[in-house]
Amino acid sequence: ELKVEQNPLFLSMQEGKNYTIYCNYSTTSDRLYWYRQDPGKSLESLFVLLSNGAVKQEGRLMASLDTKARLSTLHITAAVHDLSATYFCAVDLSQGGSEKLVFGKGTKLTVNP
Amino acid sequence: KAGVTQTPRYLIKTRGQQVTLSCSPISGHRSVSWYQQTPGQGLQFLFEYFSETQRNKGNFPGRFSGRQFSNSRSEMNVSTLELGDSALYLCASSLGDSYYGYTFGSGTRLTVV
């Protein structure tokens, strides 16, 4: 059974600081996604990582994927309060034309002024 | 471009009743997936439909069912509701090839009393 482990699950950081969220998974997959969820809201797509070594950046967030290590990271640079949210990684188990995502438990990020 | 539309946004039902949730995917998207989100279990895959066929099913009891219509709109049904079915139900649409990722709807918040 595929396991997707995110850490930390809770992260409180000060504005202006840097930090990294880790997503480890237990089976072969070369597609991984990062989503953001605000309280009471749906999932907002942040990054689509489709191959080993993929790196994508958007504003203060940068995501990478190492399929050999089965590890993805979401790096936050110079955090601001607006980044406060819960971040999920999701491993794509689509195969044989069937689509399925397995999510980590999420990292609740709080950025304090 | 319209996003993924889920209706209703909120529902309150009594134990033992049944409920039907609706999801209209982005125009042109042929795959619809359903996920259940609870505080305890996180985000869990329910099932995925493509061109009116269920291609994948998660580990949920038979009380959970779904279908997809020729216009790609999908419905999921939960019969004999239990308190534990209280959750945010999210649907995601995609082109059918996860290469382009998934777009989630706003969700339906189901409360079973």
CSV table of N, CA and C in Angstrom, one decimal, chain A:
chain,number,residue,atom,x,y,z
A,1,GLU,N,0.8,-1.2,0.0
A,1,GLU,CA,0.0,0.0,0.0
A,1,GLU,C,0.9,1.2,0.0
A,2,LEU,N,0.6,2.2,-0.9
A,2,LEU,CA,1.4,3.4,-1.0
A,2,LEU,C,1.2,4.3,0.3
A,3,LYS,N,2.3,4.7,0.8
A,3,LYS,CA,2.3,5.7,1.9
A,3,LYS,C,2.9,7.0,1.4
A,4,VAL,N,2.3,8.1,1.7
A,4,VAL,CA,2.8,9.4,1.4
A,4,VAL,C,2.9,10.1,2.8
A,5,GLU,N,4.2,10.4,3.1
A,5,GLU,CA,4.4,11.1,4.4
A,5,GLU,C,5.0,12.5,4.2
A,6,GLN,N,4.3,13.4,4.8
A,6,GLN,CA,4.7,14.8,4.8
A,6,GLN,C,5.3,15.1,6.2
A,7,ASN,N,6.3,15.9,6.2
A,7,ASN,CA,6.7,16.5,7.4
A,7,ASN,C,7.4,17.9,7.2
A,8,PRO,N,7.2,18.8,8.2
A,8,PRO,CA,6.4,18.5,9.4
A,8,PRO,C,4.9,18.6,9.1
A,9,LEU,N,4.1,18.2,10.0
A,9,LEU,CA,2.6,18.4,9.9
A,9,LEU,C,2.2,19.7,10.3
A,10,PHE,N,2.9,20.3,11.2
A,10,PHE,CA,2.6,21.7,11.6
A,10,PHE,C,3.9,22.5,11.6
A,11,LEU,N,3.8,23.7,11.1
A,11,LEU,CA,5.0,24.6,10.9
A,11,LEU,C,4.6,26.0,11.2
A,12,SER,N,5.2,26.5,12.2
A,12,SER,CA,5.0,27.9,12.6
A,12,SER,C,6.3,28.7,12.3
A,13,MET,N,6.2,29.7,11.5
A,13,MET,CA,7.5,30.4,11.2
A,13,MET,C,7.2,31.9,11.1
A,14,GLN,N,8.3,32.6,11.2
A,14,GLN,CA,8.2,34.1,11.2
A,14,GLN,C,8.4,34.6,9.8
A,15,GLU,N,7.7,35.7,9.6
A,15,GLU,CA,7.9,36.3,8.3
A,15,GLU,C,9.4,36.5,8.0
A,16,GLY,N,9.7,36.3,6.7
A,16,GLY,CA,11.1,36.6,6.3
A,16,GLY,C,12.0,35.4,6.4
A,17,LYS,N,11.5,34.3,7.0
A,17,LYS,CA,12.3,33.1,7.2
A,17,LYS,C,12.1,32.1,6.1
A,18,ASN,N,13.1,31.2,5.9
A,18,ASN,CA,13.0,30.1,4.9
A,18,ASN,C,12.7,28.8,5.6
A,19,TYR,N,12.0,28.0,4.9
A,19,TYR,CA,11.8,26.6,5.4
A,19,TYR,C,11.4,25.7,4.3
A,20,THR,N,11.6,24.4,4.5
A,20,THR,CA,11.3,23.3,3.5
A,20,THR,C,10.3,22.3,4.1
A,21,ILE,N,9.3,22.0,3.3
A,21,ILE,CA,8.4,20.9,3.6
A,21,ILE,C,8.8,19.7,2.8
A,22,TYR,N,8.8,18.5,3.4
A,22,TYR,CA,9.2,17.3,2.8
A,22,TYR,C,8.0,16.3,2.5
A,23,CYS,N,8.1,15.6,1.4
A,23,CYS,CA,7.1,14.7,1.0
A,23,CYS,C,7.8,13.4,0.5
A,24,ASN,N,7.7,12.4,1.4
A,24,ASN,CA,8.3,11.1,1.0
A,24,ASN,C,7.2,10.1,0.6
A,25,TYR,N,7.4,9.3,-0.4
A,25,TYR,CA,6.4,8.3,-0.8
A,25,TYR,C,7.1,6.9,-1.0
A,26,SER,N,6.3,5.9,-0.9
A,26,SER,CA,6.8,4.6,-0.8
A,26,SER,C,6.7,3.7,-2.1
A,27,THR,N,6.3,4.3,-3.2
A,27,THR,CA,6.2,3.5,-4.4
A,27,THR,C,6.7,4.3,-5.6
A,28,THR,N,6.9,3.6,-6.7
A,28,THR,CA,7.4,4.3,-7.9
A,28,THR,C,6.3,5.2,-8.5
A,29,SER,N,6.7,6.4,-8.7
A,29,SER,CA,5.8,7.3,-9.4
A,29,SER,C,6.6,8.5,-9.9
A,30,ASP,N,6.4,8.9,-11.1
A,30,ASP,CA,7.1,10.1,-11.6
A,30,ASP,C,6.3,11.3,-11.8
A,31,ARG,N,5.1,11.3,-11.1
A,31,ARG,CA,4.3,12.5,-11.1
A,31,ARG,C,3.8,12.8,-9.7
A,32,LEU,N,4.0,14.1,-9.4
A,32,LEU,CA,3.6,14.5,-8.0
A,32,LEU,C,3.1,15.9,-8.1
A,33,TYR,N,2.1,16.2,-7.3
A,33,TYR,CA,1.5,17.5,-7.3
A,33,TYR,C,1.5,18.2,-5.9
A,34,TRP,N,1.6,19.5,-5.9
A,34,TRP,CA,1.4,20.2,-4.6
A,34,TRP,C,0.2,21.1,-4.7
A,35,TYR,N,-0.6,21.1,-3.6
A,35,TYR,CA,-1.8,21.9,-3.5
A,35,TYR,C,-1.8,22.7,-2.3
A,36,ARG,N,-2.5,23.8,-2.3
A,36,ARG,CA,-2.7,24.6,-1.2
A,36,ARG,C,-4.2,24.6,-0.8
A,37,GLN,N,-4.5,24.6,0.5
A,37,GLN,CA,-5.9,24.7,0.9
A,37,GLN,C,-6.0,25.7,2.0
A,38,ASP,N,-6.9,26.7,1.8
A,38,ASP,CA,-7.2,27.6,2.9
A,38,ASP,C,-8.4,27.1,3.6
A,39,PRO,N,-8.6,27.5,4.9
A,39,PRO,CA,-9.6,26.9,5.7
A,39,PRO,C,-11.0,27.0,5.1
A,40,GLY,N,-11.7,25.9,5.0
A,40,GLY,CA,-13.0,25.8,4.5
A,40,GLY,C,-13.0,25.9,2.9
A,41,LYS,N,-11.9,25.9,2.3
A,41,LYS,CA,-11.9,26.0,0.9
A,41,LYS,C,-11.4,24.7,0.2
A,42,SER,N,-11.4,24.8,-1.1
A,42,SER,CA,-11.0,23.6,-1.9
A,42,SER,C,-9.5,23.6,-2.1
A,43,LEU,N,-9.0,22.8,-2.9
A,43,LEU,CA,-7.6,22.6,-3.2
A,43,LEU,C,-7.2,23.5,-4.4
A,44,GLU,N,-6.2,24.3,-4.2
A,44,GLU,CA,-5.6,25.1,-5.3
A,44,GLU,C,-4.3,24.5,-5.8
A,45,SER,N,-4.2,24.2,-7.1
A,45,SER,CA,-3.0,23.6,-7.6
A,45,SER,C,-1.9,24.6,-7.6
A,46,LEU,N,-0.7,24.1,-7.0
A,46,LEU,CA,0.5,25.0,-7.0
A,46,LEU,C,1.5,24.5,-8.1
A,47,PHE,N,1.8,23.2,-8.0
A,47,PHE,CA,2.8,22.7,-8.9
A,47,PHE,C,2.5,21.4,-9.4
A,48,VAL,N,2.9,21.1,-10.7
A,48,VAL,CA,2.7,19.8,-11.3
A,48,VAL,C,4.2,19.4,-11.7
A,49,LEU,N,4.6,18.3,-11.0
A,49,LEU,CA,6.0,17.8,-11.2
A,49,LEU,C,5.9,16.5,-12.0
A,50,LEU,N,6.5,16.4,-13.2
A,50,LEU,CA,6.2,15.3,-14.0
A,50,LEU,C,7.4,14.4,-14.3
A,51,SER,N,8.5,14.7,-13.8
A,51,SER,CA,9.7,13.8,-14.1
A,51,SER,C,10.8,14.0,-13.0
A,52,ASN,N,11.7,13.1,-13.0
A,52,ASN,CA,12.8,13.2,-12.0
A,52,ASN,C,13.6,14.4,-12.3
A,53,GLY,N,13.9,15.1,-11.2
A,53,GLY,CA,14.7,16.3,-11.4
A,53,GLY,C,13.9,17.6,-11.7
A,54,ALA,N,12.6,17.4,-11.8
A,54,ALA,CA,11.7,18.6,-12.1
A,54,ALA,C,11.8,19.6,-11.0
A,55,VAL,N,12.0,20.9,-11.3
A,55,VAL,CA,12.0,22.0,-10.4
A,55,VAL,C,11.1,23.1,-10.9
A,56,LYS,N,10.2,23.5,-10.1
A,56,LYS,CA,9.3,24.6,-10.5
A,56,LYS,C,9.2,25.7,-9.4
A,57,GLN,N,9.1,26.9,-9.8
A,57,GLN,CA,9.1,28.0,-8.9
A,57,GLN,C,8.0,29.0,-9.2
A,58,GLU,N,7.3,29.5,-8.2
A,58,GLU,CA,6.3,30.4,-8.4
A,58,GLU,C,6.3,31.3,-7.1
A,59,GLY,N,6.8,32.6,-7.4
A,59,GLY,CA,6.9,33.5,-6.3
A,59,GLY,C,7.8,33.0,-5.2
A,60,ARG,N,7.4,32.9,-4.0
A,60,ARG,CA,8.2,32.5,-2.9
A,60,ARG,C,8.3,31.0,-2.7
A,61,LEU,N,7.6,30.2,-3.5
A,61,LEU,CA,7.6,28.8,-3.4
A,61,LEU,C,8.3,28.1,-4.5
A,62,MET,N,9.1,27.1,-4.2
A,62,MET,CA,9.8,26.3,-5.2
A,62,MET,C,9.6,24.8,-4.8
A,63,ALA,N,9.2,24.0,-5.8
A,63,ALA,CA,9.0,22.6,-5.6
A,63,ALA,C,10.0,21.8,-6.5
A,64,SER,N,10.4,20.6,-5.9
A,64,SER,CA,11.3,19.8,-6.7
A,64,SER,C,10.9,18.3,-6.5
A,65,LEU,N,11.4,17.5,-7.4
A,65,LEU,CA,11.0,16.1,-7.4
A,65,LEU,C,12.2,15.2,-7.6
A,66,ASP,N,12.5,14.3,-6.8
A,66,ASP,CA,13.6,13.3,-7.0
A,66,ASP,C,12.9,11.9,-6.9
A,67,THR,N,12.6,11.4,-8.1
A,67,THR,CA,11.9,10.1,-8.1
A,67,THR,C,12.7,8.9,-7.6
A,68,LYS,N,14.0,9.0,-7.7
A,68,LYS,CA,14.9,7.9,-7.3
A,68,LYS,C,14.8,7.8,-5.8
A,69,ALA,N,14.9,9.0,-5.1
A,69,ALA,CA,14.8,9.0,-3.7
A,69,ALA,C,13.3,9.0,-3.2
A,70,ARG,N,12.4,9.1,-4.1
A,70,ARG,CA,10.9,9.2,-3.8
A,70,ARG,C,10.7,10.3,-2.8
A,71,LEU,N,11.2,11.4,-3.2
A,71,LEU,CA,11.1,12.6,-2.3
A,71,LEU,C,10.8,13.9,-3.1
A,72,SER,N,9.9,14.6,-2.6
A,72,SER,CA,9.6,16.0,-3.2
A,72,SER,C,9.7,17.0,-2.0
A,73,THR,N,10.2,18.2,-2.4
A,73,THR,CA,10.3,19.2,-1.4
A,73,THR,C,9.5,20.5,-1.9
A,74,LEU,N,9.0,21.2,-0.9
A,74,LEU,CA,8.4,22.5,-1.2
A,74,LEU,C,9.1,23.5,-0.3
A,75,HIS,N,9.9,24.4,-1.0
A,75,HIS,CA,10.7,25.3,-0.2
A,75,HIS,C,10.1,26.7,-0.2
A,76,ILE,N,10.1,27.3,0.9
A,76,ILE,CA,9.4,28.6,1.1
A,76,ILE,C,10.6,29.6,1.4
A,77,THR,N,10.6,30.6,0.6
A,77,THR,CA,11.6,31.6,0.8
A,77,THR,C,11.0,32.9,1.3
A,78,ALA,N,11.6,33.5,2.3
A,78,ALA,CA,11.2,34.8,2.9
A,78,ALA,C,9.7,34.8,3.1
A,79,ALA,N,9.2,33.9,3.9
A,79,ALA,CA,7.8,33.7,4.1
A,79,ALA,C,7.0,35.0,4.4
A,80,VAL,N,5.8,35.1,3.9
A,80,VAL,CA,4.9,36.2,4.3
A,80,VAL,C,3.6,35.6,4.8
A,81,HIS,N,2.8,36.5,5.5
A,81,HIS,CA,1.6,36.0,6.2
A,81,HIS,C,0.6,35.3,5.2
A,82,ASP,N,0.6,35.9,4.0
A,82,ASP,CA,-0.4,35.3,3.0
A,82,ASP,C,-0.1,33.9,2.6
A,83,LEU,N,1.1,33.4,3.0
A,83,LEU,CA,1.4,32.0,2.7
A,83,LEU,C,0.8,31.0,3.7
A,84,SER,N,0.2,31.5,4.8
A,84,SER,CA,-0.4,30.7,5.8
A,84,SER,C,-1.6,29.9,5.2
A,85,ALA,N,-1.5,28.6,5.3
A,85,ALA,CA,-2.5,27.7,4.7
A,85,ALA,C,-2.0,26.3,5.0
A,86,THR,N,-2.8,25.3,4.5
A,86,THR,CA,-2.3,23.9,4.6
A,86,THR,C,-1.9,23.4,3.2
A,87,TYR,N,-0.7,22.8,3.1
A,87,TYR,CA,-0.1,22.4,1.9
A,87,TYR,C,-0.1,20.9,1.8
A,88,PHE,N,-0.6,20.4,0.7
A,88,PHE,CA,-0.6,18.9,0.5
A,88,PHE,C,0.2,18.5,-0.7
A,89,CYS,N,0.9,17.4,-0.6
A,89,CYS,CA,1.5,16.8,-1.7
A,89,CYS,C,0.6,15.6,-2.1
A,90,ALA,N,0.6,15.3,-3.4
A,90,ALA,CA,-0.2,14.2,-3.8
A,90,ALA,C,0.6,13.4,-4.9
A,91,VAL,N,0.7,12.1,-4.7
A,91,VAL,CA,1.4,11.2,-5.6
A,91,VAL,C,0.4,10.6,-6.6
A,92,ASP,N,0.8,10.7,-7.8
A,92,ASP,CA,-0.1,10.2,-8.9
A,92,ASP,C,0.1,8.7,-9.1
A,93,LEU,N,-0.9,7.9,-8.9
A,93,LEU,CA,-0.8,6.5,-9.2
A,93,LEU,C,-1.5,6.1,-10.5
A,94,SER,N,-1.7,7.1,-11.3
A,94,SER,CA,-2.4,6.8,-12.6
A,94,SER,C,-1.7,5.7,-13.4
A,95,GLN,N,-2.3,4.7,-13.8
A,95,GLN,CA,-1.7,3.7,-14.6
A,95,GLN,C,-2.8,3.0,-15.4
A,96,GLY,N,-2.5,2.5,-16.5
A,96,GLY,CA,-3.4,1.8,-17.4
A,96,GLY,C,-4.7,2.6,-17.7
A,97,GLY,N,-4.5,3.9,-17.8
A,97,GLY,CA,-5.6,4.7,-18.1
A,97,GLY,C,-6.5,5.1,-16.9
A,98,SER,N,-6.1,4.7,-15.8
A,98,SER,CA,-7.0,5.0,-14.6
A,98,SER,C,-6.2,6.0,-13.7
A,99,GLU,N,-7.0,7.0,-13.2
A,99,GLU,CA,-6.3,8.1,-12.5
A,99,GLU,C,-6.6,8.0,-11.0
A,100,LYS,N,-5.6,8.2,-10.2
A,100,LYS,CA,-5.8,8.2,-8.8
A,100,LYS,C,-4.7,9.0,-8.1
A,101,LEU,N,-5.0,9.8,-7.2
A,101,LEU,CA,-4.0,10.5,-6.4
A,101,LEU,C,-4.0,10.0,-4.9
A,102,VAL,N,-2.9,9.9,-4.3
A,102,VAL,CA,-2.8,9.6,-2.9
A,102,VAL,C,-2.1,10.8,-2.2
A,103,PHE,N,-2.8,11.3,-1.3
A,103,PHE,CA,-2.4,12.6,-0.6
A,103,PHE,C,-1.6,12.3,0.7
A,104,GLY,N,-0.7,13.2,1.0
A,104,GLY,CA,-0.1,13.3,2.3
A,104,GLY,C,-1.1,13.9,3.2
A,105,LYS,N,-0.8,13.9,4.5
A,105,LYS,CA,-1.7,14.4,5.5
A,105,LYS,C,-1.8,15.9,5.6
A,106,GLY,N,-0.9,16.5,4.9
A,106,GLY,CA,-0.9,18.0,4.8
A,106,GLY,C,0.1,18.6,5.9
A,107,THR,N,0.6,19.8,5.5
A,107,THR,CA,1.4,20.6,6.4
A,107,THR,C,0.7,21.9,6.7
A,108,LYS,N,0.3,22.1,7.9
A,108,LYS,CA,-0.4,23.4,8.2
A,108,LYS,C,0.7,24.4,8.6
A,109,LEU,N,0.8,25.4,7.7
A,109,LEU,CA,1.8,26.5,7.8
A,109,LEU,C,1.1,27.7,8.4
A,110,THR,N,1.7,28.2,9.4
A,110,THR,CA,1.3,29.5,10.0
A,110,THR,C,2.5,30.5,10.0
A,111,VAL,N,2.4,31.6,9.3
A,111,VAL,CA,3.4,32.6,9.2
A,111,VAL,C,3.1,33.7,10.1
A,112,ASN,N,3.9,34.0,11.1
A,112,ASN,CA,3.6,35.0,12.1
A,112,ASN,C,4.4,36.3,11.7
A,113,PRO,N,3.8,37.4,11.9
A,113,PRO,CA,4.4,38.7,11.7
A,113,PRO,C,5.6,38.9,12.6
